[in-house]
XYZ file of C-alpha atoms in Angstrom:
324
model
C 11.158 18.400 -8.071
C 12.096 19.524 -11.438
C 15.366 17.303 -11.898
C 17.151 17.849 -15.351
C 14.905 15.474 -17.487
C 16.559 12.469 -19.775
C 15.590 13.458 -23.771
C 12.146 12.866 -24.052
C 11.123 9.912 -25.674
C 7.607 8.908 -25.651
C 7.524 5.534 -27.236
C 5.718 2.932 -25.359
C 3.777 -0.235 -26.394
C 0.057 0.421 -26.412
C 0.055 4.138 -26.435
C -1.190 5.429 -29.859
C 0.759 8.995 -29.630
C 4.461 8.326 -30.545
C 6.945 11.264 -30.235
C 10.027 11.149 -32.565
C 13.240 9.920 -30.871
C 15.983 12.607 -30.537
C 18.938 11.995 -32.194
C 21.261 9.439 -29.798
C 18.662 9.378 -27.187
C 18.242 5.984 -25.149
C 14.849 4.622 -25.983
C 12.868 4.384 -22.950
C 10.045 1.930 -22.724
C 7.783 0.677 -20.162
C 9.032 -2.429 -18.878
C 8.502 -4.417 -15.454
C 11.742 -5.483 -14.319
C 11.557 -7.640 -11.388
C 14.194 -8.204 -8.713
C 12.260 -10.464 -6.339
C 9.352 -13.129 -6.849
C 7.554 -10.577 -4.570
C 7.207 -8.002 -6.985
C 4.730 -10.255 -8.997
C 2.187 -10.327 -6.010
C 2.300 -6.371 -6.574
C 1.864 -6.302 -10.137
C 0.519 -8.660 -12.750
C 3.176 -9.763 -15.624
C 0.697 -8.433 -18.323
C 0.049 -5.154 -16.391
C -0.368 -2.399 -19.239
C 0.817 1.335 -18.767
C -1.968 3.727 -20.354
C -1.526 7.614 -20.881
C -4.222 9.719 -19.021
C -3.218 13.134 -20.545
C -0.183 14.516 -21.824
C 1.130 17.918 -23.331
C 2.276 19.422 -20.098
C 5.481 20.894 -19.220
C 6.694 19.417 -16.339
C 4.413 17.463 -14.190
C 4.203 17.015 -10.244
C 1.788 16.285 -7.187
C -0.938 13.880 -8.262
C -3.810 13.705 -6.084
C -7.006 11.370 -6.712
C -10.403 12.748 -6.381
C -13.046 10.378 -6.120
C -15.097 12.422 -7.973
C -12.918 11.112 -10.994
C -10.225 13.352 -11.575
C -6.508 14.264 -10.407
C -5.356 17.168 -9.185
C -2.125 17.826 -11.101
C 0.511 20.573 -10.623
C 2.663 21.881 -13.816
C 5.971 23.497 -12.709
C 6.930 24.827 -16.008
C 3.528 26.105 -17.114
C 2.731 27.467 -13.496
C -0.750 26.198 -12.898
C -2.835 23.451 -11.117
C -4.974 21.185 -13.233
C -7.736 19.188 -12.535
C -7.543 16.127 -15.083
C -10.340 13.889 -15.687
C -9.232 10.343 -15.774
C -12.189 9.150 -18.168
C -11.038 11.690 -21.127
C -7.779 13.336 -20.341
C -9.556 16.528 -20.092
C -7.792 19.630 -18.454
C -9.418 22.240 -16.039
C -7.100 24.977 -14.830
C -7.900 25.447 -11.039
C -5.077 28.098 -10.059
C -2.328 29.958 -11.555
C 0.676 29.891 -9.423
C 4.499 30.249 -9.668
C 6.086 26.762 -9.783
C 3.241 24.485 -7.816
C 5.063 21.473 -6.736
C 3.802 18.549 -4.307
C 0.045 18.267 -3.529
C -2.005 16.409 -0.925
C -5.586 16.650 0.607
C -6.231 17.221 4.457
C -8.270 15.380 6.418
C -11.433 18.043 5.440
C -10.505 17.672 1.553
C -8.914 20.721 1.402
C -6.280 20.690 -1.610
C -2.814 21.836 -0.053
C 0.098 22.663 -2.059
C 3.844 23.541 -2.143
C 4.221 26.867 -3.499
C 7.717 26.971 -4.498
C 8.137 30.581 -5.853
C 5.858 31.820 -2.755
C 8.250 29.718 -0.720
C 5.072 28.558 1.524
C 2.610 25.819 2.172
C -1.001 27.071 0.821
C -4.662 25.774 1.075
C -6.168 26.059 -2.159
C -9.564 27.959 -1.869
C -12.583 28.332 -4.462
C -12.433 30.671 -7.371
C -8.581 30.633 -7.898
C -7.910 31.686 -4.502
C -5.418 30.467 -1.777
C -4.599 31.028 1.758
C -0.895 30.838 3.293
C -0.644 28.348 6.124
C 3.023 28.906 6.645
C 5.725 30.585 5.076
C 8.624 30.958 7.884
C 10.600 28.981 10.285
C 11.746 31.228 13.316
C 11.143 34.488 11.225
C 12.948 33.118 8.206
C 11.355 32.437 4.782
C 11.457 28.696 4.024
C 13.694 27.648 0.991
C 11.399 25.791 -1.799
C 8.796 23.572 0.110
C 8.766 20.400 -2.277
C 6.219 17.689 -1.158
C 3.757 17.486 1.682
C 1.974 14.679 3.265
C -0.997 14.367 6.138
C 0.470 12.564 9.193
C -1.476 9.851 11.267
C -1.689 12.918 13.850
C -3.815 14.837 11.274
C -0.871 17.398 11.195
C 0.897 18.620 7.758
C 4.603 17.350 7.178
C 6.559 18.683 4.586
C 10.012 19.151 3.086
C 11.848 22.069 2.267
C 14.644 21.734 -0.095
C 16.557 24.281 -2.148
C 15.710 22.246 -5.515
C 13.450 24.948 -6.890
C 14.689 28.030 -4.867
C 14.182 31.059 -7.297
C 17.938 32.055 -8.787
C 18.928 35.022 -7.322
C 16.852 34.713 -4.147
C 18.680 34.761 -0.748
C 18.567 31.480 1.115
C 17.403 32.448 4.748
C 17.422 29.146 6.434
C 20.896 27.835 6.161
C 19.822 24.331 5.881
C 17.251 21.904 3.995
C 14.690 20.908 6.703
C 11.755 18.334 6.932
C 8.692 19.986 8.747
C 5.403 19.705 10.866
C 2.873 22.207 10.984
C 0.066 21.836 13.146
C -3.565 23.083 13.285
C -2.274 26.014 15.273
C -0.175 26.927 12.509
C 3.050 26.046 14.653
C 5.868 24.813 12.662
C 8.287 22.304 13.810
C 11.608 21.329 12.389
C 11.833 17.343 12.677
C 15.252 16.836 11.171
C 17.637 18.904 9.318
C 20.288 15.958 8.329
C 19.211 15.579 4.686
C 21.375 17.314 2.105
C 18.173 17.615 -0.470
C 14.937 15.857 1.280
C 12.223 15.525 -1.222
C 9.236 12.970 -1.192
C 7.852 11.752 2.118
C 5.715 9.190 3.339
C 4.715 7.309 6.796
C 3.950 3.746 7.261
C 0.685 2.588 7.573
C 1.113 1.923 11.134
C 2.542 5.391 11.503
C 5.601 4.356 13.647
C 8.083 4.910 10.626
C 8.815 7.936 8.629
C 10.274 7.824 5.015
C 12.253 10.726 3.329
C 14.049 10.733 -0.019
C 17.078 12.736 -0.746
C 17.510 13.736 -4.167
C 21.152 14.982 -3.671
C 22.556 11.672 -1.951
C 20.179 9.550 -3.796
C 18.738 7.377 -0.991
C 16.078 7.051 1.228
C 16.106 7.614 4.674
C 13.609 6.196 7.668
C 12.982 7.467 11.072
C 11.454 5.839 13.806
C 8.246 8.312 14.968
C 8.024 8.912 18.861
C 4.054 9.419 20.290
C 4.859 13.156 20.066
C 5.944 13.553 16.316
C 9.818 13.754 17.017
C 11.739 11.617 14.656
C 14.794 9.559 15.798
C 17.063 6.674 14.910
C 17.352 8.047 11.346
C 19.488 5.692 8.904
C 19.681 4.925 5.221
C 16.484 2.561 4.169
C 17.571 2.156 0.723
C 20.121 3.608 -2.078
C 18.758 4.396 -5.780
C 22.032 5.129 -7.496
C 22.112 6.265 -11.154
C 23.852 8.264 -13.857
C 23.363 11.602 -14.692
C 19.963 12.851 -16.436
C 18.446 9.068 -15.296
C 16.211 10.890 -12.397
C 16.839 11.012 -8.781
C 14.547 9.746 -5.745
C 11.485 12.063 -5.552
C 8.216 11.186 -4.817
C 6.760 8.182 -2.914
C 3.782 6.322 -1.637
C 3.021 3.329 0.369
C 0.586 0.656 -0.065
C -1.243 -0.763 2.670
C 1.287 -3.722 3.385
C 3.757 -1.128 4.018
C 5.450 -1.582 0.394
C 7.250 1.777 -0.975
C 6.846 2.919 -4.126
C 9.642 5.676 -5.018
C 10.273 7.324 -8.053
C 14.124 6.921 -8.834
C 16.468 6.252 -12.005
C 14.382 5.588 -15.090
C 11.167 4.712 -13.274
C 9.426 3.598 -9.894
C 11.308 1.542 -7.536
C 9.668 -0.986 -5.412
C 10.613 -1.513 -1.812
C 9.323 -3.963 0.841
C 9.186 -2.390 4.367
C 12.737 -4.341 5.361
C 14.586 -2.438 2.586
C 14.847 -5.041 -0.198
C 14.505 -3.817 -3.647
C 11.646 -5.965 -5.285
C 11.748 -4.451 -8.496
C 11.404 -1.594 -10.819
C 8.687 -0.107 -12.934
C 10.629 1.308 -16.238
C 8.952 4.542 -17.400
C 8.973 5.808 -21.062
C 9.459 9.361 -19.344
C 10.991 10.200 -16.086
C 8.536 10.305 -13.185
C 8.718 12.509 -10.197
C 5.672 11.700 -8.391
C 2.654 9.329 -8.149
C -0.600 8.761 -5.977
C -3.116 5.982 -5.109
C -6.471 6.253 -7.286
C -9.757 4.869 -8.554
C -12.583 3.555 -5.911
C -10.233 1.123 -4.466
C -6.913 2.709 -4.584
C -5.570 -0.109 -6.564
C -4.137 2.073 -9.387
C -1.343 4.043 -9.591
C -1.427 7.541 -11.232
C 2.185 8.649 -11.849
C 3.294 12.149 -13.253
C 6.193 11.672 -15.512
C 7.783 14.735 -17.484
C 4.995 15.871 -19.913
C 2.098 13.334 -19.349
C 0.203 11.561 -16.451
C 0.185 7.903 -16.790
C -2.051 5.312 -15.143
C -0.941 1.555 -14.050
C -3.500 -1.139 -12.378
C -1.426 -2.848 -9.545
C -2.412 -5.710 -7.360
C -2.007 -3.565 -4.215
C -4.042 -1.084 -2.551
C -2.546 2.112 -1.430
C -2.358 3.734 2.137
C -3.813 6.794 1.934
C -3.215 9.179 5.107
C -5.975 11.469 4.318
C -8.592 8.913 4.615
C -9.810 7.533 7.862
C -10.773 4.113 6.470
C -6.992 3.710 4.928
C -5.699 3.104 8.356
């Protein structure tokens, strides 16, 4: 999701590339800000943030591939890249208007929220794609934003109006969260969020989380055996000032802790809704992914860059059969 970024301040201890500060802009640094001793069970006190690659327009939708690269969307340059973590090398995969959140399905096909197409697509070889869904009850989606695979193997995605092209008609009169099954059937799960954005399942599949970028909160729902959502409620609030960033992409570790982008960084929550602390970032993050061989590293897309942070935790990765 393209929120209005803070003036870009790329001063970061341990990173050689430093950009000049804009006049009057608040300085942003990498910091680990604990709210609870539990925070240090997830991160070392001396954990270091490093830059994988920079020079992007606006980064989103990181997905780790075991071959040693990330798929990364650039919403400004309108391309999906492979970004190799060893040297930061970029390879263009697909040129596409405003690509956003990405995930793999269980067969390792890359799925993307194609905002301009107003569709969920599967990326094919040779710079091609296939539209999996672009309508609900005959009406075009708004601008699909983030996507995950559920415990049942179905595709779950959010459809706010955050990236709806200016001047284009909104055909669905609400901002929904949907489930897309293997038969191509689209089911509306909820329409009670103002601007649904990031989403995640708990490791046991019993809880479903969605960020609301407009209300600046995280909702949680109980998941019925048939995939229906019930008992929606506020899980946590991420207040901030205008320009600080809003709740956006999120991921979950194997113990059920949530890592949610929000004002000035990544907010970490336990499964009971307690804010454990914040990873303050030098650029405003939009999304993140677990990566490396043990899925013990967070790869973070933050405005013009992709960053890496080693953790003590290990990620829950829904499309991997061995992660459940």
